[in-house]
CSV table of C-alpha atoms and ligand atoms in Angstrom, one decimal:
chain,number,residue,atom,x,y,z
A,22,MET,CA,123.4,78.7,93.9
A,23,ARG,CA,123.5,82.5,94.6
A,24,ILE,CA,121.0,84.5,92.6
A,25,HIS,CA,120.9,88.3,91.9
A,26,LEU,CA,117.6,89.6,90.7
A,27,LYS,CA,117.3,93.0,89.1
A,28,THR,CA,114.2,94.8,87.8
A,29,LEU,CA,113.3,98.0,86.0
A,30,GLY,CA,110.1,99.7,85.2
A,31,CYS,CA,106.6,99.1,86.5
A,32,ARG,CA,105.1,97.6,89.6
A,33,LEU,CA,104.2,94.5,87.7
A,34,ASN,CA,107.9,93.8,87.1
A,35,GLU,CA,108.5,94.4,90.8
A,36,ALA,CA,105.7,91.9,91.7
A,37,GLU,CA,107.2,89.3,89.4
A,38,ILE,CA,110.7,89.5,90.9
A,39,GLU,CA,109.2,89.2,94.4
A,40,ALA,CA,107.4,86.0,93.3
A,41,TRP,CA,110.6,84.6,91.7
A,42,SER,CA,112.6,85.5,94.9
A,43,ARG,CA,110.2,83.3,96.9
A,44,ASP,CA,110.2,80.5,94.4
A,45,PHE,CA,114.0,80.4,94.0
A,46,GLN,CA,114.3,80.4,97.8
A,47,ALA,CA,111.8,77.7,98.2
A,48,LEU,CA,114.1,75.5,95.9
A,49,GLY,CA,117.0,76.2,98.3
A,50,HIS,CA,118.8,78.9,96.4
A,51,GLU,CA,120.2,82.0,98.1
A,52,LEU,CA,119.5,85.5,97.0
A,53,THR,CA,122.3,88.1,97.0
A,54,GLN,CA,122.1,91.8,96.7
A,55,GLU,CA,125.7,91.8,95.3
A,56,LEU,CA,126.0,91.3,91.6
A,57,SER,CA,129.6,90.2,91.9
A,58,ARG,CA,128.8,87.3,94.3
A,59,ALA,CA,126.0,85.8,92.1
A,60,ASP,CA,126.2,82.6,90.1
A,61,LEU,CA,123.0,83.5,88.2
A,62,VAL,CA,121.7,87.0,87.3
A,63,VAL,CA,118.1,87.6,86.2
A,64,VAL,CA,117.2,90.9,84.7
A,65,ASN,CA,113.5,91.9,84.3
A,66,SER,CA,113.7,94.5,81.5
A,67,CYS,CA,111.4,97.4,80.5
A,68,ALA,CA,110.6,99.1,77.2
A,69,VAL,CA,107.9,101.6,78.1
A,70,THR,CA,110.0,104.5,77.0
A,71,GLY,CA,113.2,105.0,74.9
A,72,GLU,CA,114.9,105.8,78.2
A,73,ALA,CA,113.7,102.5,79.8
A,74,VAL,CA,115.2,100.6,76.8
A,75,ARG,CA,118.5,102.4,77.3
A,76,LYS,CA,118.5,101.6,81.0
A,77,SER,CA,117.7,97.9,80.3
A,78,ARG,CA,120.6,97.6,77.9
A,79,LYS,CA,122.9,99.2,80.4
A,80,LEU,CA,121.8,96.8,83.2
A,81,ILE,CA,122.5,93.8,80.9
A,82,ARG,CA,125.9,95.2,79.9
A,83,ARG,CA,126.8,95.9,83.5
A,84,ALA,CA,125.9,92.3,84.5
A,85,GLN,CA,128.0,91.0,81.6
A,86,ARG,CA,131.0,93.2,82.5
A,87,ASN,CA,131.0,93.0,86.3
A,88,ASN,CA,130.3,89.3,86.6
A,89,PRO,CA,131.1,87.5,83.3
A,90,ALA,CA,131.3,84.1,85.0
A,91,ALA,CA,127.6,84.3,86.1
A,92,LYS,CA,124.8,82.9,84.0
A,93,LEU,CA,122.6,85.7,82.6
A,94,VAL,CA,118.9,85.4,82.1
A,95,VAL,CA,116.9,88.3,80.6
A,96,THR,CA,113.2,88.6,80.5
A,97,GLY,CA,110.6,91.5,80.4
A,98,CYS,CA,109.3,93.8,77.7
A,99,TYR,CA,112.6,94.8,76.2
A,100,ALA,CA,113.8,91.2,75.9
A,101,SER,CA,110.4,90.2,74.5
A,102,LEU,CA,110.1,92.9,71.9
A,103,ASP,CA,113.7,92.8,70.8
A,104,PRO,CA,115.2,89.4,71.6
A,105,ALA,CA,117.8,89.9,68.8
A,106,GLY,CA,119.1,93.0,70.6
A,107,SER,CA,120.1,91.1,73.7
A,108,SER,CA,123.4,89.3,72.8
A,109,GLY,CA,125.7,87.4,75.1
A,110,ILE,CA,122.8,86.1,77.2
A,111,ASP,CA,122.4,82.5,78.4
A,112,LEU,CA,118.6,82.5,78.3
A,113,ILE,CA,115.8,84.8,77.2
A,114,VAL,CA,112.4,84.2,78.8
A,115,ASN,CA,109.6,85.7,76.8
A,116,ASN,CA,106.9,87.6,78.7
A,117,ARG,CA,104.3,85.0,77.9
A,118,ASP,CA,106.4,82.4,79.9
A,119,LYS,CA,107.3,84.7,82.8
A,120,ASP,CA,105.0,83.1,85.3
A,121,ARG,CA,107.0,79.9,84.8
A,122,LEU,CA,110.4,81.6,84.8
A,123,VAL,CA,111.8,79.8,87.8
A,124,GLU,CA,110.8,76.4,86.4
A,125,ILE,CA,112.2,77.2,82.9
A,126,VAL,CA,115.5,78.6,84.2
A,127,SER,CA,115.9,75.6,86.5
A,128,LYS,CA,115.4,73.2,83.7
A,129,GLN,CA,117.3,74.9,80.9
A,130,LEU,CA,120.3,76.0,83.0
A,131,ASN,CA,120.3,72.8,85.1
A,132,LEU,CA,120.0,74.4,88.5
A,133,HIS,CA,119.9,71.8,91.2
A,134,ALA,CA,117.2,72.3,93.8
A,135,MET,CA,118.5,71.9,97.4
A,136,PRO,CA,115.3,71.4,99.5
A,137,GLU,CA,117.3,71.1,102.7
A,138,MET,CA,118.4,74.7,102.2
A,139,ALA,CA,114.9,76.0,101.5
A,140,THR,CA,113.8,79.1,103.5
A,141,GLU,CA,111.7,78.4,106.5
A,142,PRO,CA,108.1,79.8,106.3
A,143,GLY,CA,108.2,83.1,108.0
A,144,GLU,CA,111.6,84.2,106.6
A,145,ASN,CA,110.4,86.8,104.1
A,146,SER,CA,112.9,88.2,101.7
A,147,LEU,CA,111.0,91.5,101.4
A,148,LEU,CA,111.1,92.2,105.1
A,149,ALA,CA,114.8,91.2,105.2
A,150,ARG,CA,115.4,93.8,102.5
A,151,GLY,CA,113.5,96.5,104.6
A,152,ARG,CA,110.4,96.5,102.3
A,153,GLN,CA,107.0,96.5,104.0
A,154,ARG,CA,104.7,96.5,101.0
A,155,ALA,CA,104.4,93.5,98.7
A,156,PHE,CA,103.2,93.8,95.1
A,157,ILE,CA,100.9,91.0,94.0
A,158,LYS,CA,100.4,90.3,90.3
A,159,VAL,CA,96.7,89.6,89.8
A,160,GLN,CA,96.5,89.8,86.0
A,161,ASP,CA,98.7,90.5,82.9
A,162,GLY,CA,98.1,91.9,79.5
A,163,CYS,CA,95.6,94.4,78.0
A,164,ARG,CA,92.9,94.2,75.4
A,165,TYR,CA,93.2,97.9,74.4
A,166,ARG,CA,95.6,99.5,72.0
A,167,CYS,CA,96.3,103.0,73.3
A,168,THR,CA,98.3,104.5,70.4
A,169,PHE,CA,101.4,105.3,72.5
A,170,CYS,CA,101.5,102.0,74.4
A,171,VAL,CA,104.1,99.3,73.8
A,172,VAL,CA,103.3,97.4,76.9
A,173,THR,CA,100.2,95.9,75.3
A,174,LEU,CA,102.4,94.6,72.4
A,175,ALA,CA,105.0,93.2,74.8
A,176,ARG,CA,102.6,91.6,77.3
A,177,GLY,CA,99.9,90.3,75.0
A,178,GLU,CA,96.2,89.5,75.8
A,179,GLU,CA,94.6,89.7,79.2
A,180,ARG,CA,95.2,86.7,81.6
A,181,SER,CA,93.8,86.7,85.1
A,182,ARG,CA,95.2,84.8,88.0
A,183,PRO,CA,92.7,82.6,89.8
A,184,ALA,CA,91.5,84.3,93.0
A,185,ALA,CA,92.4,81.3,95.1
A,186,GLU,CA,96.1,81.7,94.1
A,187,VAL,CA,96.1,85.4,94.9
A,188,VAL,CA,94.4,84.7,98.3
A,189,ASP,CA,97.1,82.0,99.1
A,190,GLU,CA,99.9,84.4,98.2
A,191,ILE,CA,98.5,87.1,100.4
A,192,ASN,CA,97.9,84.8,103.3
A,193,GLN,CA,101.5,83.5,103.0
A,194,LEU,CA,102.9,87.1,103.0
A,195,HIS,CA,100.7,88.0,106.0
A,196,ALA,CA,101.9,84.9,107.9
A,197,ASP,CA,105.5,86.0,107.1
A,198,GLY,CA,104.7,89.3,108.8
A,199,LEU,CA,103.7,91.7,105.9
A,200,LEU,CA,100.9,94.0,106.7
A,201,GLU,CA,100.2,95.6,103.2
A,202,VAL,CA,99.8,94.2,99.7
A,203,VAL,CA,99.3,96.1,96.4
A,204,LEU,CA,97.2,94.4,93.7
A,205,THR,CA,99.0,94.9,90.5
A,206,GLY,CA,98.4,94.3,86.8
A,207,VAL,CA,98.5,95.9,83.3
A,208,HIS,CA,94.7,96.5,83.2
A,209,ILE,CA,93.4,95.5,86.6
A,210,GLY,CA,89.9,96.8,85.6
A,211,GLY,CA,89.7,93.9,83.1
A,212,TYR,CA,90.4,91.3,85.8
A,213,GLY,CA,88.4,88.2,85.4
A,214,SER,CA,86.8,88.9,82.0
A,215,GLU,CA,88.1,85.7,80.5
A,216,ILE,CA,87.5,83.5,83.6
A,217,GLY,CA,83.9,84.6,84.4
A,218,SER,CA,85.0,86.8,87.3
A,219,SER,CA,85.5,90.5,87.9
A,220,LEU,CA,87.7,92.9,89.9
A,221,PHE,CA,84.7,93.4,92.3
A,222,GLN,CA,84.6,89.6,93.0
A,223,LEU,CA,88.4,89.4,93.4
A,224,ILE,CA,88.5,92.2,95.9
A,225,GLN,CA,85.5,90.9,97.8
A,226,THR,CA,87.1,87.4,98.0
A,227,ILE,CA,90.4,88.9,99.2
A,228,LEU,CA,88.5,90.9,101.9
A,229,GLU,CA,86.6,87.8,103.0
A,230,GLU,CA,89.4,85.2,102.8
A,231,THR,CA,92.4,87.1,104.1
A,232,ARG,CA,93.1,89.1,107.3
A,233,ILE,CA,95.9,91.3,106.0
A,234,PRO,CA,95.2,94.8,107.4
A,235,ARG,CA,96.0,96.9,104.3
A,236,ILE,CA,95.1,96.2,100.7
A,237,ARG,CA,95.9,98.7,97.9
A,238,LEU,CA,95.2,98.8,94.2
A,239,GLY,CA,98.1,99.6,91.9
A,240,SER,CA,97.6,101.7,88.8
A,241,VAL,CA,94.0,101.3,87.4
A,242,GLU,CA,92.9,102.6,84.0
A,243,PRO,CA,90.0,105.0,84.6
A,244,TRP,CA,87.4,102.8,82.8
A,245,ASP,CA,86.0,99.2,83.1
A,246,LEU,CA,85.6,99.7,86.8
A,247,PRO,CA,83.0,97.3,88.1
A,248,GLU,CA,79.5,98.4,89.2
A,249,ASN,CA,79.4,99.0,93.0
A,250,PHE,CA,83.2,99.5,92.9
A,251,TRP,CA,83.1,102.3,95.5
A,252,SER,CA,81.1,100.2,98.0
A,253,LEU,CA,84.2,98.0,98.4
A,254,PHE,CA,86.0,100.9,100.1
A,255,GLU,CA,83.4,100.7,102.9
A,256,ASN,CA,85.7,98.1,104.3
A,257,ASP,CA,88.6,100.1,105.7
A,258,ARG,CA,91.1,97.4,104.9
A,259,LEU,CA,90.9,98.6,101.2
A,260,MET,CA,93.0,101.8,101.2
A,261,PRO,CA,91.3,105.0,100.0
A,262,HIS,CA,93.7,105.8,97.2
A,263,LEU,CA,93.8,105.1,93.5
A,264,HIS,CA,96.4,105.8,90.8
A,265,LEU,CA,94.2,106.6,87.8
A,266,PRO,CA,96.4,107.4,84.7
A,267,LEU,CA,94.8,110.4,82.9
A,268,GLN,CA,97.6,111.0,80.4
A,269,SER,CA,96.1,114.3,79.0
A,270,GLY,CA,93.4,116.8,80.0
A,271,ALA,CA,92.5,117.6,76.4
A,272,ASP,CA,89.8,115.4,74.8
A,273,SER,CA,91.3,115.8,71.3
A,274,VAL,CA,94.6,114.4,72.6
A,275,LEU,CA,92.8,111.6,74.5
A,276,ARG,CA,91.1,110.7,71.2
A,277,ARG,CA,94.5,110.6,69.3
A,278,MET,CA,95.8,108.4,72.1
A,279,ALA,CA,92.7,106.1,71.7
A,280,ARG,CA,92.0,106.3,75.5
A,281,ARG,CA,88.6,105.0,76.6
A,282,CYS,CA,88.0,107.9,79.0
A,283,SER,CA,87.1,111.5,78.2
A,284,SER,CA,88.0,114.3,80.6
A,285,ALA,CA,84.2,114.4,81.6
A,286,ASP,CA,84.2,110.7,82.4
A,287,PHE,CA,87.4,111.1,84.4
A,288,ARG,CA,85.9,114.0,86.4
A,289,GLN,CA,82.8,112.0,87.1
A,290,LEU,CA,84.9,109.1,88.4
A,291,VAL,CA,86.9,111.2,90.7
A,292,GLU,CA,83.8,113.0,92.0
A,293,GLN,CA,82.1,109.7,92.7
A,294,ALA,CA,85.2,108.5,94.6
A,295,ARG,CA,85.4,111.6,96.7
A,296,GLN,CA,81.7,111.6,97.5
A,297,ARG,CA,81.6,107.9,98.5
A,298,VAL,CA,85.0,107.5,100.2
A,299,PRO,CA,86.1,110.0,102.9
A,300,GLY,CA,89.6,111.3,102.5
A,301,PHE,CA,90.0,109.6,99.1
A,302,CYS,CA,93.2,110.6,97.3
A,303,VAL,CA,93.9,110.3,93.5
A,304,THR,CA,97.3,110.3,91.9
A,305,THR,CA,97.9,110.2,88.1
A,306,ASP,CA,100.2,109.9,85.1
A,307,ILE,CA,100.4,112.7,82.6
A,308,MET,CA,102.2,112.2,79.3
A,309,VAL,CA,103.8,115.5,78.1
A,310,GLY,CA,104.4,116.2,74.4
A,311,PHE,CA,102.2,113.6,72.7
A,312,PRO,CA,102.5,114.1,68.9
A,313,GLY,CA,100.6,117.2,67.7
A,314,GLU,CA,100.0,118.5,71.2
A,315,THR,CA,99.2,122.2,70.6
A,316,GLU,CA,99.6,125.0,73.0
A,317,GLU,CA,95.8,125.1,73.4
A,318,GLU,CA,95.7,121.4,74.2
A,319,TRP,CA,98.5,121.8,76.6
A,320,GLN,CA,96.7,124.6,78.5
A,321,GLN,CA,93.6,122.4,78.6
A,322,THR,CA,95.7,119.8,80.3
A,323,LEU,CA,97.1,122.2,82.9
A,324,ALA,CA,93.7,123.6,83.7
A,325,PHE,CA,92.1,120.1,84.0
A,326,VAL,CA,95.0,118.8,86.2
A,327,GLY,CA,94.5,121.8,88.5
A,328,GLN,CA,90.8,121.1,88.8
A,329,MET,CA,91.3,117.5,89.7
A,330,GLN,CA,93.3,118.3,92.8
A,331,PHE,CA,95.7,115.3,92.4
A,332,SER,CA,97.8,114.5,95.4
A,333,HIS,CA,100.7,113.4,93.2
A,334,LEU,CA,101.6,113.6,89.5
A,335,HIS,CA,103.8,111.1,87.7
A,336,ILE,CA,105.1,113.1,84.6
A,337,PHE,CA,106.3,111.2,81.5
A,338,SER,CA,107.8,112.8,78.4
A,339,TYR,CA,106.4,111.1,75.3
A,340,SER,CA,108.9,109.0,73.4
A,341,PRO,CA,108.0,107.2,70.1
A,342,ARG,CA,108.0,103.4,70.6
A,343,PRO,CA,108.5,101.4,67.4
A,344,GLY,CA,105.5,99.4,66.4
A,345,THR,CA,103.0,101.8,68.0
A,346,LYS,CA,100.5,104.0,66.0
A,347,ALA,CA,101.6,107.2,67.7
A,348,ALA,CA,105.2,106.7,66.5
A,349,GLU,CA,103.8,107.3,62.9
A,350,LEU,CA,101.8,110.4,63.8
A,351,PRO,CA,102.8,113.8,62.5
A,352,GLY,CA,103.8,116.7,64.7
A,353,GLN,CA,106.4,115.1,67.0
A,354,ILE,CA,107.2,117.6,69.8
A,355,SER,CA,110.8,118.7,70.4
A,356,LYS,CA,112.7,117.7,73.5
A,357,ALA,CA,113.1,121.3,74.5
A,358,GLN,CA,109.3,121.9,74.4
A,359,GLN,CA,108.7,118.7,76.3
A,360,LYS,CA,111.1,119.9,78.9
A,361,GLU,CA,109.5,123.3,79.2
A,362,ARG,CA,106.0,121.7,79.6
A,363,SER,CA,107.2,119.1,82.1
A,364,GLN,CA,108.7,121.8,84.3
A,365,ALA,CA,105.4,123.8,84.3
A,366,LEU,CA,103.5,120.7,85.1
A,367,TYR,CA,106.0,119.7,87.9
A,368,ALA,CA,105.5,123.2,89.5
A,369,LEU,CA,101.7,122.7,89.4
A,370,GLY,CA,102.0,119.2,90.8
A,371,GLN,CA,104.0,120.5,93.7
A,372,GLN,CA,101.3,123.1,94.5
A,373,LEU,CA,98.5,120.4,94.3
A,374,LYS,CA,100.5,118.0,96.5
A,375,GLN,CA,101.0,120.7,99.1
A,376,ALA,CA,97.4,121.8,99.1
A,377,ASN,CA,96.4,118.2,99.6
A,378,GLN,CA,98.8,117.7,102.4
A,379,GLN,CA,97.5,121.0,104.1
A,380,ALA,CA,94.0,119.7,103.8
A,381,ASN,CA,95.0,116.6,105.8
A,382,LEU,CA,96.8,118.4,108.7
A,383,GLY,CA,95.4,117.9,112.1
A,384,LEU,CA,93.9,114.4,111.2
A,385,GLU,CA,94.7,111.3,113.2
A,386,LEU,CA,95.4,108.4,111.0
A,387,PRO,CA,97.0,104.9,111.1
A,388,VAL,CA,100.4,104.8,109.4
A,389,LEU,CA,102.3,101.8,108.3
A,390,ILE,CA,105.8,102.6,109.5
A,391,GLU,CA,108.4,101.5,107.1
A,392,SER,CA,111.9,102.6,107.9
A,393,LYS,CA,114.0,104.8,110.2
A,394,THR,CA,115.5,107.8,108.3
A,395,GLU,CA,117.3,109.7,111.1
A,396,THR,CA,118.1,109.1,114.7
A,397,ASN,CA,119.9,111.0,117.6
A,398,GLU,CA,120.1,110.3,121.3
A,399,GLU,CA,116.5,111.2,122.1
A,400,THR,CA,114.5,111.1,118.9
A,401,ALA,CA,114.2,108.9,115.8
A,402,ILE,CA,112.4,109.8,112.6
A,403,TRP,CA,110.5,107.1,110.8
A,404,SER,CA,108.9,107.1,107.4
A,405,GLY,CA,105.6,105.6,106.4
A,406,TYR,CA,102.3,106.1,104.6
A,407,THR,CA,98.8,107.0,105.6
A,408,PRO,CA,95.9,104.9,104.2
A,409,ASN,CA,95.4,107.6,101.4
A,410,PHE,CA,99.1,107.4,100.5
A,411,LEU,CA,100.5,110.5,102.0
A,412,ARG,CA,104.1,110.2,103.0
A,413,VAL,CA,104.7,110.9,106.7
A,414,ALA,CA,107.9,111.6,108.7
A,415,LEU,CA,107.1,110.4,112.2
A,416,ARG,CA,108.9,111.7,115.3
A,417,ALA,CA,109.3,109.0,118.0
A,418,PRO,CA,111.5,108.4,121.0
A,419,ALA,CA,114.8,106.9,120.1
A,420,GLY,CA,114.8,103.2,120.9
A,421,ALA,CA,111.2,102.6,120.0
A,422,ALA,CA,111.0,99.6,117.7
A,423,LEU,CA,108.4,100.7,115.2
A,424,GLU,CA,109.4,99.1,111.9
A,425,ASN,CA,106.5,97.4,110.1
A,426,GLN,CA,103.9,98.5,112.7
A,427,ILE,CA,100.7,100.3,112.0
A,428,ARG,CA,100.4,103.1,114.5
A,429,GLN,CA,97.9,105.9,115.0
A,430,VAL,CA,99.6,109.3,114.4
A,431,ARG,CA,98.7,113.0,114.3
A,432,LEU,CA,99.5,114.8,111.1
A,433,GLU,CA,101.1,118.1,112.2
A,434,ALA,CA,102.8,120.1,109.6
A,435,LEU,CA,104.3,120.2,106.1
A,436,SER,CA,108.0,119.4,105.9
A,437,GLU,CA,110.3,122.2,104.9
A,438,ALA,CA,110.7,120.8,101.3
A,439,GLY,CA,106.9,120.4,101.1
A,440,ASP,CA,107.2,116.8,100.0
A,441,HIS,CA,105.8,115.0,103.1
A,442,ILE,CA,104.0,115.6,106.3
A,443,THR,CA,105.6,115.6,109.8
A,444,ALA,CA,103.7,113.7,112.4
A,445,SER,CA,103.8,112.5,116.0
A,446,LEU,CA,102.8,109.2,117.7
A,447,LEU,CA,99.5,109.2,119.6
B,22,SF4,S1,94.9,100.6,78.6
B,22,SF4,FE1,96.9,100.8,79.5
B,22,SF4,S2,98.0,98.9,79.1
B,22,SF4,FE2,96.2,99.0,77.8
B,22,SF4,S3,96.9,99.9,75.9
B,22,SF4,FE3,96.1,101.6,77.1
B,22,SF4,S4,98.0,102.3,78.2
B,22,SF4,FE4,98.5,100.3,77.4
C-alpha cells in the first residue's frame, strides 16, 4: 500500500509523522511524496490559530479532491477538537490515540502488512527526503491552562514516554545515519512528573546511553526547568540553544495570559543560561495583539525583547480560539493594529538577529551540513546550522560530498539579506 503523510503545525506533529513513517515502512508499506499515487492519505491537522484551522481544512479538501479513491485518515488538534467538522473522512484518530495510529489504521481499514517488503534497517526515510534532523516526541500534553492556548484542550494531560523508548529511537536513528535529534513535546519541562522522572534524568540518560553527536531541545516553556539544568550543557553534545516562548514582555499581559513566568523570571533564566553556557543563543515566540494589549504594554514588549537579544523571533498574531478563556476577554485588537505591531516587531527581530550574527563572526564552529543550495563548476554552497542554531551558507569546492557531515567552519560575514552567515570550510 502506498501512503502519503501530511502534517501542519508544530514540531510535535512533525515528530509524530516521522514515527508513523517508520512504523508504516516496518509493516512493508511504501511512502509516497505524491498525493495522487497514494492508496492511503494521513493528515495530521493543527488548530493552534484560526489560520491553522483554515489550512487544515484546505489540506483535507485537497486530499479529497485530488485523490478521491484513496482512503483518508485525519488526526491532530483540529480533528480532535472538531470531529464533526471533518466530513467525508474514512477514519478520525483522536489525539489521545495518536501513539497507536498505525495499529488503529491497520486494524480499522484492513491494511495488510507485508513483512517481506519491510524497509531494511539503515534505510531512513528522513535522509531519503533530504532531512538531517529528526524530531523525537518525549512527552505530550500540558497541565497548565494559558488563557490563549487551545493545544492543552486538544492534547490533554501530560504523558511522558519512558526514557528507554526514547533512547532506543535515538539509537536506531543514529544507526541509520542521522547525526542530530530534537527532543520535542508540548511541555517538555514537565517531562517525567507522572512517572517519577524529570527532564534532567531524561537528558542525562540520553547523554549516557546514546552516542548521537547532536541533541537539541525543542520549544521549552520558561518555567519548571529542573535544578542543575544548565550543568547538562557542559556536555557539548547538548546544543547551546533554547527556544523559550516569552509571548509578551509586559507583566500585566503575561498575567492575563496566565503564564507562569514574569519578565523578571525570564530575564534571570536567560542570564543564567548565558553565564553558564558559552555562546548560548535564545529564540522565542511573541504573540501580538493579545486582548486588551494597550500601547503602553506593547512598548514594554518591544523594550523587553530588545534587551533580551534574541537570535530569532517567531511572531504570531493572536486569534481567538473557541473554548479558551482569552476568546471571552474584552478589548480584542483589530487586524490592522496587529499587522502594524507585527511589522514593528519584525524589524526589531531582524536587527537583533543581525547583531547576534555579527557577534559570532570570526568563530570556528562545527556545522551539521544539510543540503546543497547552489553549485557551479568550481564552487558549491551548502546550508547548515551551528550548535547555537545560526544558519550558515558554506562555500566548498564543487564535488565535495558534504551532506549530513559535521565539519568545522569559520564564520566569515553576514549574507547580503542579513538572514544567515557565510562561512568557509577549515
Ligand atoms: S504552557 Fe504551553 S502548552 Fe501549556 S497551556 Fe501554556 S502555552 Fe499551552
